XYZ file of N, CA and C in Angstrom:
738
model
N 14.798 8.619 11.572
C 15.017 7.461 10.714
C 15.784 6.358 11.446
N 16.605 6.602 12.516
C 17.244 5.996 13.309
C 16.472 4.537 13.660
N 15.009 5.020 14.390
C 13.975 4.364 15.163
C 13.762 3.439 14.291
N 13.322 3.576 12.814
C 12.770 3.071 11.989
C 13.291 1.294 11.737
N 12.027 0.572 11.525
C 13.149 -0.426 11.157
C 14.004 -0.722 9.763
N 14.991 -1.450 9.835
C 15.894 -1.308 8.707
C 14.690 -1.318 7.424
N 14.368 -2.455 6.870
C 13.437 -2.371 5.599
C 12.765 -1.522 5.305
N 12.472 -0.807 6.420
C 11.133 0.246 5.986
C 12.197 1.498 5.339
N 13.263 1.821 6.483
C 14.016 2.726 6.350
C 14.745 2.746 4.481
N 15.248 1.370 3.997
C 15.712 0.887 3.313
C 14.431 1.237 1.890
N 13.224 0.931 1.884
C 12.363 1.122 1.332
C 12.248 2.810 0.993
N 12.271 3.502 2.589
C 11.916 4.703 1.788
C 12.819 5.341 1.474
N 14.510 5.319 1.211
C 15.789 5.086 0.676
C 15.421 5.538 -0.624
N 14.987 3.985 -1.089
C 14.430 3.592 -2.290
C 13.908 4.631 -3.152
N 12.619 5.217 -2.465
C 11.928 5.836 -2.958
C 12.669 7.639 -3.505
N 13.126 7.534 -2.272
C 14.041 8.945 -2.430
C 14.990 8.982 -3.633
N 16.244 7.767 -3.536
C 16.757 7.908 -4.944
C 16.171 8.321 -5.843
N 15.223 7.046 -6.248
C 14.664 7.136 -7.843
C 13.999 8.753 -8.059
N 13.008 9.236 -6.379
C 12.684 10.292 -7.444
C 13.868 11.475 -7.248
N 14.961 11.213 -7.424
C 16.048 12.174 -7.823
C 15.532 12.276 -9.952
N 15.283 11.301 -10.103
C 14.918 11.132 -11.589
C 14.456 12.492 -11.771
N 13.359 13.192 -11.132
C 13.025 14.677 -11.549
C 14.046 15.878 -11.739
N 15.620 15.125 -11.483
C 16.833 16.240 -11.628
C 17.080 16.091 -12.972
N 16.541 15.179 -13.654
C 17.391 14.765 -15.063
C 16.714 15.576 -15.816
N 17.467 15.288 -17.247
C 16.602 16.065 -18.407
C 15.102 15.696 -18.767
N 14.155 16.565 -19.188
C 12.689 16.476 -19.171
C 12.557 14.859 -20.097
N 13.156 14.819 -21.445
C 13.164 14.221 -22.519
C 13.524 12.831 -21.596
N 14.582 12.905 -20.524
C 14.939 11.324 -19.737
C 14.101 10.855 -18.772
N 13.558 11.672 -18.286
C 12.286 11.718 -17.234
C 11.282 11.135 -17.847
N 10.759 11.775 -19.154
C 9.472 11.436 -19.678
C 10.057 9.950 -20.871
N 10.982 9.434 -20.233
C 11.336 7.985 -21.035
C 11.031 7.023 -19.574
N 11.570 7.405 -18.547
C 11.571 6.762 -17.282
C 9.718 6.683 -16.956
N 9.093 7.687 -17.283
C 7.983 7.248 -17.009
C 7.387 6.481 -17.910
N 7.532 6.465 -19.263
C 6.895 5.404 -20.409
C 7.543 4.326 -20.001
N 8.503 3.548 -19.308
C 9.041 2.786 -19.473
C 8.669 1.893 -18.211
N 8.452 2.905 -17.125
C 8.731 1.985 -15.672
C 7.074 2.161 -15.156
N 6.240 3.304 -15.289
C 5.028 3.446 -15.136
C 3.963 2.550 -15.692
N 2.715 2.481 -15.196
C 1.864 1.927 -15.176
C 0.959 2.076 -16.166
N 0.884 2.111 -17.096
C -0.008 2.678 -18.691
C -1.045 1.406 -19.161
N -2.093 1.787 -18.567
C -3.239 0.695 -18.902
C -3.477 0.387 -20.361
N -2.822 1.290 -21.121
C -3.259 1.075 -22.796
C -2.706 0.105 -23.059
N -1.167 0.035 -22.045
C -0.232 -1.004 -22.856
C -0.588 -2.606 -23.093
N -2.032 -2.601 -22.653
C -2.454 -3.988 -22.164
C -3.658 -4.477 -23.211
N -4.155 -3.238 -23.958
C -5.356 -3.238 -24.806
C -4.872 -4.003 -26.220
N -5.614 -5.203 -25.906
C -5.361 -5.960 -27.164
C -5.499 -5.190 -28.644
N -6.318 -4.051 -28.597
C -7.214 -4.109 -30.091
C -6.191 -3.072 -30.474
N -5.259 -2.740 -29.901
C -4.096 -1.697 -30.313
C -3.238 -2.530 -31.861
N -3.404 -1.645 -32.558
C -2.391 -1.850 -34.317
C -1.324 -0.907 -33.917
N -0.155 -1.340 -34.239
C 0.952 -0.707 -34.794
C 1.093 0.500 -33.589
N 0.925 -0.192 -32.516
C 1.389 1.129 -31.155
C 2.694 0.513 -30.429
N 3.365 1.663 -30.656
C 4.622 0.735 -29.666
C 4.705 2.060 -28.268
N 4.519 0.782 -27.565
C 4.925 1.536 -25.897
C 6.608 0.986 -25.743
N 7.418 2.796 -25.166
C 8.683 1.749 -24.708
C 8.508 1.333 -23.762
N 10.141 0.103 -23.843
C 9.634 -1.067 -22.516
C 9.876 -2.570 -23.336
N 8.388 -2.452 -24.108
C 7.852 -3.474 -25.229
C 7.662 -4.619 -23.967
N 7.652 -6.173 -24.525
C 6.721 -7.253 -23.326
C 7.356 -6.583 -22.534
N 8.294 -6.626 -21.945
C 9.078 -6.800 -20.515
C 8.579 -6.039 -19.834
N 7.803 -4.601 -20.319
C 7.327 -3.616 -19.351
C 5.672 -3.579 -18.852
N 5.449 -5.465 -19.674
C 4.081 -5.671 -19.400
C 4.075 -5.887 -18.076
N 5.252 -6.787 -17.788
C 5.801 -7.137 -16.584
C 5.984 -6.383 -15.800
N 6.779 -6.012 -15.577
C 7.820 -4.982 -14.364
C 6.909 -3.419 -14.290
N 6.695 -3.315 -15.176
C 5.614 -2.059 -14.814
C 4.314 -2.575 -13.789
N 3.966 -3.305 -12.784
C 2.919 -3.861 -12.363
C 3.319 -3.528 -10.745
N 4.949 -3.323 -10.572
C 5.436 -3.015 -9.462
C 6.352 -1.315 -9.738
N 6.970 -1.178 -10.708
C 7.948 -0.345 -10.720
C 7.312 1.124 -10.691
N 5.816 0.871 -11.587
C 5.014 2.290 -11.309
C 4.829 2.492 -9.657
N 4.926 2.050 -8.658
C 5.104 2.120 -7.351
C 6.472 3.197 -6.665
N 7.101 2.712 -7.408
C 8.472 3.523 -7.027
C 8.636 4.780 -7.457
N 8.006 5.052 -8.439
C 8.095 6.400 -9.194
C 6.888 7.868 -8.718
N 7.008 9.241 -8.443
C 6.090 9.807 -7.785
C 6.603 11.082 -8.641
N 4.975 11.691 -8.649
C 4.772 13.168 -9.421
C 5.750 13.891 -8.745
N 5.801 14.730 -7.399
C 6.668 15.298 -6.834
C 6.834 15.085 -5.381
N 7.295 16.283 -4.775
C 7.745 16.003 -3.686
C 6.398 15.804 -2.320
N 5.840 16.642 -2.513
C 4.170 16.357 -1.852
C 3.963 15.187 -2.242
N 3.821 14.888 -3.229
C 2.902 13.223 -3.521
C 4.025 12.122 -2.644
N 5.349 12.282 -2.822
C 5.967 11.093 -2.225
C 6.178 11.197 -0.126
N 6.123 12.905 -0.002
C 6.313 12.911 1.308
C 4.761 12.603 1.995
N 3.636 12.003 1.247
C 2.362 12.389 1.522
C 2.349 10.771 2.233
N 2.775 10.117 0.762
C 3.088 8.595 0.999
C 3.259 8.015 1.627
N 4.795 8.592 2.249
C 5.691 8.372 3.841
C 5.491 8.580 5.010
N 4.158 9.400 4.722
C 3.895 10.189 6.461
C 2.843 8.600 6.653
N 1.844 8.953 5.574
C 0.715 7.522 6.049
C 2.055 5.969 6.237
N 2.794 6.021 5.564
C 3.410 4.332 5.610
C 4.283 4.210 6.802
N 5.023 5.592 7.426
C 5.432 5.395 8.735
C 5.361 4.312 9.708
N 3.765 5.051 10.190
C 2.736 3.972 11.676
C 3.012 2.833 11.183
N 2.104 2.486 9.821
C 1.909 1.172 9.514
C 2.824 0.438 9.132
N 3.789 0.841 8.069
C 4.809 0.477 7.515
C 5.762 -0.301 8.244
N 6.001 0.603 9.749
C 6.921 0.745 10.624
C 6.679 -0.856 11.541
N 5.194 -1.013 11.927
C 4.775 -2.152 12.484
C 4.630 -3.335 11.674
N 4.536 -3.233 10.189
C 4.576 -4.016 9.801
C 5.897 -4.770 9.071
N 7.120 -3.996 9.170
C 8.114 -4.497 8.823
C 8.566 -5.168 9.917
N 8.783 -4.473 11.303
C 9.063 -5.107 12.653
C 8.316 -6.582 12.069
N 7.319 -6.798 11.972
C 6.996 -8.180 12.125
C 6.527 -9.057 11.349
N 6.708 -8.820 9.651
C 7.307 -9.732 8.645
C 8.921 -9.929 8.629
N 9.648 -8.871 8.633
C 11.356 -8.921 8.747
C 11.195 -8.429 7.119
N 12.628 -8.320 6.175
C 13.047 -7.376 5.719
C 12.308 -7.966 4.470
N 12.979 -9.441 4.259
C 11.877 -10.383 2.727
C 10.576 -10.348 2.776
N 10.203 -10.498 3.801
C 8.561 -10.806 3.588
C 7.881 -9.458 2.798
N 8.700 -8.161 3.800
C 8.121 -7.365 4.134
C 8.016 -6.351 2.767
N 9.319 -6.700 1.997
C 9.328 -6.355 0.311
C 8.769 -7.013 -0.552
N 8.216 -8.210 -0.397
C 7.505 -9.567 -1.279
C 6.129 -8.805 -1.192
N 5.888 -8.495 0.152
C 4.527 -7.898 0.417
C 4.280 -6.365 -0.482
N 5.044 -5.331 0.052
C 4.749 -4.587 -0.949
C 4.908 -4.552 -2.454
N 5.485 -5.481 -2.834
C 5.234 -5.206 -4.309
C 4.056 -6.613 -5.006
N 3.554 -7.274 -3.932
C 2.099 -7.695 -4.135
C 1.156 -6.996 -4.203
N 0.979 -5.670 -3.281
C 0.151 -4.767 -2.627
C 0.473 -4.078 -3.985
N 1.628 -3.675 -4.518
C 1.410 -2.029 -5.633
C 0.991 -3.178 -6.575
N 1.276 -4.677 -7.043
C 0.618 -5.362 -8.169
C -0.570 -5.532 -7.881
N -1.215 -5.762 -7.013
C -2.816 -5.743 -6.308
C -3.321 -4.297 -7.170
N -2.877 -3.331 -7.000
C -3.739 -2.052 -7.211
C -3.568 -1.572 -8.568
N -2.281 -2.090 -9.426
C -2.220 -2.204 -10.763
C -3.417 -2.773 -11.165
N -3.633 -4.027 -10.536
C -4.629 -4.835 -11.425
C -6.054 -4.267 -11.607
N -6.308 -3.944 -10.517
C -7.374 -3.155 -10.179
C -7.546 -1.805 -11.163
N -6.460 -1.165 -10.948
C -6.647 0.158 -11.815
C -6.661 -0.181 -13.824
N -5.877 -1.762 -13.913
C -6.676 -1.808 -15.396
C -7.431 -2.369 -15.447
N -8.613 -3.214 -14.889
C -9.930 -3.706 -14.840
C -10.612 -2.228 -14.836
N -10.488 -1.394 -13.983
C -11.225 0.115 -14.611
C -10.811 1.314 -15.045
N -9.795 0.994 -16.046
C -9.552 2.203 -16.485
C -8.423 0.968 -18.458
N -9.519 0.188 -18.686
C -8.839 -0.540 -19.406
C -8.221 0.088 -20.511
N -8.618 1.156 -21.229
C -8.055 2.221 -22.665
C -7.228 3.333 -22.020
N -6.955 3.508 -20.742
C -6.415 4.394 -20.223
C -5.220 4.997 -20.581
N -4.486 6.214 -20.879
C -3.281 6.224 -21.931
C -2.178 6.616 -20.625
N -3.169 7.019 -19.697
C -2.407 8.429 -18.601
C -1.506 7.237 -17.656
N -0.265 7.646 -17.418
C 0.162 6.347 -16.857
C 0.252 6.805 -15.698
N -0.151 5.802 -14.754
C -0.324 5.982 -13.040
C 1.089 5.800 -12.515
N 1.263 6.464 -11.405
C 2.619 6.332 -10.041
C 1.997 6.497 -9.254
N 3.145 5.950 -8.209
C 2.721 6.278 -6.158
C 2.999 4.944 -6.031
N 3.266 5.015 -4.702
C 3.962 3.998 -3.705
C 2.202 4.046 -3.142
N 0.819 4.676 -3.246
C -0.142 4.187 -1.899
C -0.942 3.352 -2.769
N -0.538 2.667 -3.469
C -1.034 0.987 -3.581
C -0.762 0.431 -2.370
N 0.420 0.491 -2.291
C 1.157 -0.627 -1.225
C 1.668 -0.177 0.195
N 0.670 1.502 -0.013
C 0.383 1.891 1.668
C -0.309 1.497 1.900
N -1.673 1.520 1.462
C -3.247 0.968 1.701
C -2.856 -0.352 2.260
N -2.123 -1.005 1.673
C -1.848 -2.578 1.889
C -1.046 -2.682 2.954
N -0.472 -1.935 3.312
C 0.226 -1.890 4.778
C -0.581 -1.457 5.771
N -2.104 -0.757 5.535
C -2.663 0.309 6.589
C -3.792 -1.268 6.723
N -4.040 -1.858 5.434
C -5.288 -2.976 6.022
C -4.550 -4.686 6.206
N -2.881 -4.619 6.172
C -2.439 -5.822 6.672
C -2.313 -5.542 8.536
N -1.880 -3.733 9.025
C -1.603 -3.955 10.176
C -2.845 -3.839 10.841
N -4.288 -3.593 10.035
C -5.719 -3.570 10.910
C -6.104 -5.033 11.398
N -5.001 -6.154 10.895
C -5.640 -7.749 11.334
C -4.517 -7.549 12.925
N -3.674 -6.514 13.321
C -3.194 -6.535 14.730
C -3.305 -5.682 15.749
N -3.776 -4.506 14.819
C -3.036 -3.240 15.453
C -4.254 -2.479 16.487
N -5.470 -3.288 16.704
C -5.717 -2.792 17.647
C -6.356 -4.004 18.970
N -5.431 -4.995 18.661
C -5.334 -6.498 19.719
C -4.169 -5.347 20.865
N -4.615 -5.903 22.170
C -3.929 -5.509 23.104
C -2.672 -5.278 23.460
N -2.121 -4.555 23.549
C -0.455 -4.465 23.378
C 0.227 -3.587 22.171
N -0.686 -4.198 21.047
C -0.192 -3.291 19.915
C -0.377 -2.029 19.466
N 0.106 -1.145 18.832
C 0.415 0.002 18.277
C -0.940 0.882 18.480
N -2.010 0.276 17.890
C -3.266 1.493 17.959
C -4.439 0.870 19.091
N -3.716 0.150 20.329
C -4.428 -0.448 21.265
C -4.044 0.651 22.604
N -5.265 0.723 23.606
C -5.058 1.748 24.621
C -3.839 1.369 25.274
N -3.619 -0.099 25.754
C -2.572 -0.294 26.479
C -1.280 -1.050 25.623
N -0.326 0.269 25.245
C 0.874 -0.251 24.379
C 2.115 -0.781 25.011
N 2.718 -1.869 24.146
C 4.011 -2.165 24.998
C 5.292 -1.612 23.947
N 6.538 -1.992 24.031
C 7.386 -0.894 23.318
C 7.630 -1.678 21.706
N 8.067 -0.707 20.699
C 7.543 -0.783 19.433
C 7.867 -2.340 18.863
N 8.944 -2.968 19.602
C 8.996 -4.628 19.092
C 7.742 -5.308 19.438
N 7.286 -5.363 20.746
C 6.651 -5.790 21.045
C 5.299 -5.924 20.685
N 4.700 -4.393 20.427
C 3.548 -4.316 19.883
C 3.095 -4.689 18.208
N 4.176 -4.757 17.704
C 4.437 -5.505 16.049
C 4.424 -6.823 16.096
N 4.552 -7.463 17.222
C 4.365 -9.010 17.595
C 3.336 -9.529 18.173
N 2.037 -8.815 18.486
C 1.085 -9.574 18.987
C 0.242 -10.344 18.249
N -0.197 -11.527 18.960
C -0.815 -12.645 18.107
C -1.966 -11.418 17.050
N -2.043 -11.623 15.794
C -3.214 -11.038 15.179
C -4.429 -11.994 15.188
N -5.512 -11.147 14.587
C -6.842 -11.669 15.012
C -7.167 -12.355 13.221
N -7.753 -13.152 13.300
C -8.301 -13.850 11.999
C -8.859 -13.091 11.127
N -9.348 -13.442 9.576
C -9.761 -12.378 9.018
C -11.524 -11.916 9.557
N -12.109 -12.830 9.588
C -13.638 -12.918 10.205
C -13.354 -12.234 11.588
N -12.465 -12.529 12.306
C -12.482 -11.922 13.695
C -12.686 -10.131 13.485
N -11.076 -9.761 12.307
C -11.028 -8.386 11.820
C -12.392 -7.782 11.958
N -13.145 -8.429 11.083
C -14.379 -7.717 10.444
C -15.248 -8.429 11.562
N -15.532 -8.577 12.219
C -16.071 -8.098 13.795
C -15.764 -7.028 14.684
N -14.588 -7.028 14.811
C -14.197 -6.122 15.478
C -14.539 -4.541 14.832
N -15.490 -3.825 16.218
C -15.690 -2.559 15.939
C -15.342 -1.441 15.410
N -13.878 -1.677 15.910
C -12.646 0.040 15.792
C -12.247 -0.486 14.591
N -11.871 -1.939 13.800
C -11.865 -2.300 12.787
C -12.376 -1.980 11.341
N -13.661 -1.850 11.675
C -15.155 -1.930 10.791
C -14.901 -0.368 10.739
N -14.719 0.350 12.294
C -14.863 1.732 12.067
C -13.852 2.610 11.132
N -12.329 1.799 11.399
C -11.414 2.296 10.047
C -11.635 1.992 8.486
N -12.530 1.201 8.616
C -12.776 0.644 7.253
C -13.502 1.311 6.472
N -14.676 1.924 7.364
C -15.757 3.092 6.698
C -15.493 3.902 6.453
N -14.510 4.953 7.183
C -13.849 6.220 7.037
C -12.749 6.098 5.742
N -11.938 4.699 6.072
C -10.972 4.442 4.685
C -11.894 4.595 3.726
N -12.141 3.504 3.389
C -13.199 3.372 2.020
C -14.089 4.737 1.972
N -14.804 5.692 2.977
C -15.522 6.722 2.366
C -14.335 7.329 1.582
N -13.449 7.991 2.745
C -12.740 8.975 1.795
C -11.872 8.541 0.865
N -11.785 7.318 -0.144
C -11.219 7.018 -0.662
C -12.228 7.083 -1.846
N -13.063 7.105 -1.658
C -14.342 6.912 -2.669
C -14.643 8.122 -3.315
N -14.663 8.727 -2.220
C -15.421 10.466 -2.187
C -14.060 10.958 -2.224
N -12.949 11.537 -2.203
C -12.061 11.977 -2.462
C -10.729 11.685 -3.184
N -10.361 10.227 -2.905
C -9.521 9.997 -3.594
C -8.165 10.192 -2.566
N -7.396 9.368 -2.413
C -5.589 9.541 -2.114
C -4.515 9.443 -2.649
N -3.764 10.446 -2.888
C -2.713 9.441 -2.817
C -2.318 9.325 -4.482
N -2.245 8.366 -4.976
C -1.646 7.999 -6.524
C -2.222 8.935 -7.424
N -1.080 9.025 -8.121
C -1.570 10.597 -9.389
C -1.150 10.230 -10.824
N -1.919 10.124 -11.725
C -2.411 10.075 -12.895
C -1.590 11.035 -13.918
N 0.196 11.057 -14.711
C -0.142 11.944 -15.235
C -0.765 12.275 -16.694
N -1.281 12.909 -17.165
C -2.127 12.954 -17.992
C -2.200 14.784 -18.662
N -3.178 14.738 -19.439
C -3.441 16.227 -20.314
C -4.421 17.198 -19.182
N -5.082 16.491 -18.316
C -5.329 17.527 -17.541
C -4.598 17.595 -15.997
N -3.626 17.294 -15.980
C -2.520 17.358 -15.072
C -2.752 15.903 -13.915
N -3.620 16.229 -13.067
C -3.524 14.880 -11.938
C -4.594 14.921 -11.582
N -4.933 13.335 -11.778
C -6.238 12.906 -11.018
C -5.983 11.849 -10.118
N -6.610 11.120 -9.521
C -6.675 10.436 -8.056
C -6.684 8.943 -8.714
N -5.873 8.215 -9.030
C -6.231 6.026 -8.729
C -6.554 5.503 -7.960
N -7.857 5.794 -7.104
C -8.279 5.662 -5.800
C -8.831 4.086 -6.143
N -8.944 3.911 -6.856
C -8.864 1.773 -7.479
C -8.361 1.343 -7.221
N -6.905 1.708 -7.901
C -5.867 1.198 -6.910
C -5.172 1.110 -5.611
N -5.456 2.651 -4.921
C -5.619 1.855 -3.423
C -6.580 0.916 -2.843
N -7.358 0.966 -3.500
C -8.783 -0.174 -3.168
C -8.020 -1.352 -3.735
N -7.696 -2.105 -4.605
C -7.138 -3.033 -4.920
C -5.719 -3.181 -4.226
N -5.214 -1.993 -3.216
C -3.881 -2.516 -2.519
C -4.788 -3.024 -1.413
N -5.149 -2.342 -0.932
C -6.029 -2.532 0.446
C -6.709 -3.888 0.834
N -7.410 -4.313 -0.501
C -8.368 -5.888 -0.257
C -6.956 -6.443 -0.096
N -5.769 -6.567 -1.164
C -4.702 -7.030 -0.902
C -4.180 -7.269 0.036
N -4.069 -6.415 1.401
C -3.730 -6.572 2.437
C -4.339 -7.088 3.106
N -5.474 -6.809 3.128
C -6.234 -7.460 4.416
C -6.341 -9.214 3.976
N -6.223 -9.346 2.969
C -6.788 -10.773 2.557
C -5.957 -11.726 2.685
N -4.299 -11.286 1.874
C -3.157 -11.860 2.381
C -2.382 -11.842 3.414
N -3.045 -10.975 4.196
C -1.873 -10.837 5.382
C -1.168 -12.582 6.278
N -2.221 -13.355 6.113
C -2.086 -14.391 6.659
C -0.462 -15.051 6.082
N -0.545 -14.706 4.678
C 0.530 -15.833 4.103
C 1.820 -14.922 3.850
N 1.739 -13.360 4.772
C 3.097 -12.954 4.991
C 3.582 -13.219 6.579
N 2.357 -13.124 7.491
C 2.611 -13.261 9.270
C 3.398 -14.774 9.555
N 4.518 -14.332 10.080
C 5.215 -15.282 10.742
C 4.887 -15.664 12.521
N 3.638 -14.954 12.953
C 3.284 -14.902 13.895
C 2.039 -15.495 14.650
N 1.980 -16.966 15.410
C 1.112 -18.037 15.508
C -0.117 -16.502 15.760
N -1.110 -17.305 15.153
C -2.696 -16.684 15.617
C -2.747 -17.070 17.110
N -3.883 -15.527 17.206
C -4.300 -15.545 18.679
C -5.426 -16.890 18.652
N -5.389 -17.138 20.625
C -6.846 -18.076 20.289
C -7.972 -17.976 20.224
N -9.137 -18.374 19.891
C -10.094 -18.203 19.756
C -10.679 -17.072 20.629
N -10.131 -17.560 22.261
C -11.238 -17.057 22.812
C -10.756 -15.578 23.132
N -9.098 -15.329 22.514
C -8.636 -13.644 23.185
C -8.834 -13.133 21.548
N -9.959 -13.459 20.276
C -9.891 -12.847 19.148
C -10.420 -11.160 19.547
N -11.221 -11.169 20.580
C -12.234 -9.853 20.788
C -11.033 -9.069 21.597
N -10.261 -8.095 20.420
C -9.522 -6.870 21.172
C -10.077 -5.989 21.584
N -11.292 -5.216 20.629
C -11.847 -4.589 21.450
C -12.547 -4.402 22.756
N -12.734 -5.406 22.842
C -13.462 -5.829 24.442
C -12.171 -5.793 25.338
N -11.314 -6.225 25.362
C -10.270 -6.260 25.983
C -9.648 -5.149 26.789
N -9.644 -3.659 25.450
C -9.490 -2.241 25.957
C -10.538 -1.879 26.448
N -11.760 -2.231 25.978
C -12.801 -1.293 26.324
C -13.387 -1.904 28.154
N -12.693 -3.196 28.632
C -12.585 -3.473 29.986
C -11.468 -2.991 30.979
N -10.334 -2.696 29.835
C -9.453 -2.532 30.461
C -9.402 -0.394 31.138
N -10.617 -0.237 30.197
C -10.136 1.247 30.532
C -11.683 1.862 31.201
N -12.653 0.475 31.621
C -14.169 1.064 32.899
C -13.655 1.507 34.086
């Protein structure tokens, strides 16, 4: 944790407190989740005489706070292992504000998403991998440009969190790009990650909502990078390694 940079470290802090919440009494637990979780019903107009606690305010704050909250200890250490790599490079090079503005765009990104399809939904969603996804497809606009983190030739961990990134059109050219994208999106499709549902038949997968963290990232990354774009003509990283290593 030492290595880590402060925000990220600070973030997964975060996460650890709150889920101390599973020490409390069942009856305080299951108020913390009506209250701070993500409950798509709470949004269904045609509802008479239902009161969710919270009431407006948790129309609000539930859009980020279901992020912070996790089924158990697997689901949150599952979280941390994927947000590490990415997390790690991407705090280095937003800094500590950006880098919290960003994730709780990314877990509101995958909220939104998860009530566009799941609009009557009663089961209220948690997990922090809204706003992993959104860290794994903000650091795919750098992370495999030369120098950086998932590039053959790395420089040391400041450095490689600072290389010019590639545009969004450039991204989606790039090969090793396209190639994380297929494997993400299959097994996200076909299996599911990550965020857990709880509900009457115990846990199912919000794999929507990492899809809605994910477009999130890749789309905004521009208006969190404090870091001038590469130029035109060094956008092709892959070519770069794949000369650098004939």
């Amino acid at each position: 944790m030492l290595t880590l940079p402060g925000a990220l470290t600070a973030y997964i802090a975060l996460l650890a407190v709150v889920h101390l919440r599973v020490l409390l009494p069942p009856e305080v637990d299951n108020w913390i989740i009506d209250v701070f979780a993500f409950i798509p019903k709470r949004y269904d107009s045609t509802l008479l005489q239902i009161h969710f606690p919270g009431g407006a305010g948790a129309k609000v704050w539930t859009f980020v706070t279901y992020s912070l909250l996790h089924a158990n200890l697997s689901h949150l250490g599952f979280n941390v292992l994927w947000l590490l790599p990415f997390g790690s490079a991407l705090a280095r090079r937003f800094g500590p504000m950006r880098f919290f503005v960003f994730m709780a765009v990314t877990a509101a990104a995958g909220a939104l998403a998860h009530l566009v399809t799941h609009e009557h939904a009663i089961a209220p969603m948690i997990g922090a991998s809204a706003s992993v996804s959104g860290t794994m497809a903000a650091a795919l606009r750098f992370a495999f440009v030369q120098g950086s983190f998932l590039s053959f030739r790395r420089g040391d961990a400041e450095a490689a969190a600072r290389v010019p990134a590639l545009s969004l059109l450039g991204s989606l050219r790039n090969t090793r790009v396209l190639g994380f994208l297929a494997v993400w999106f299959g097994i996200n499709i076909i299996f599911g990650m990550g965020s857990i549902a709880i509900g009457a038949d115990g846990q199912s997968v919000a794999w929507q909502a990492h899809i809605g963290g994910f477009l999130a990232g890749l789309l905004l990354f521009s208006l969190f990078d404090p870091i001038p774009r590469a130029p035109r003509h060094a956008a092709d990283a892959s070519s770069w390694d794949e000369q650098g290593r004939v």
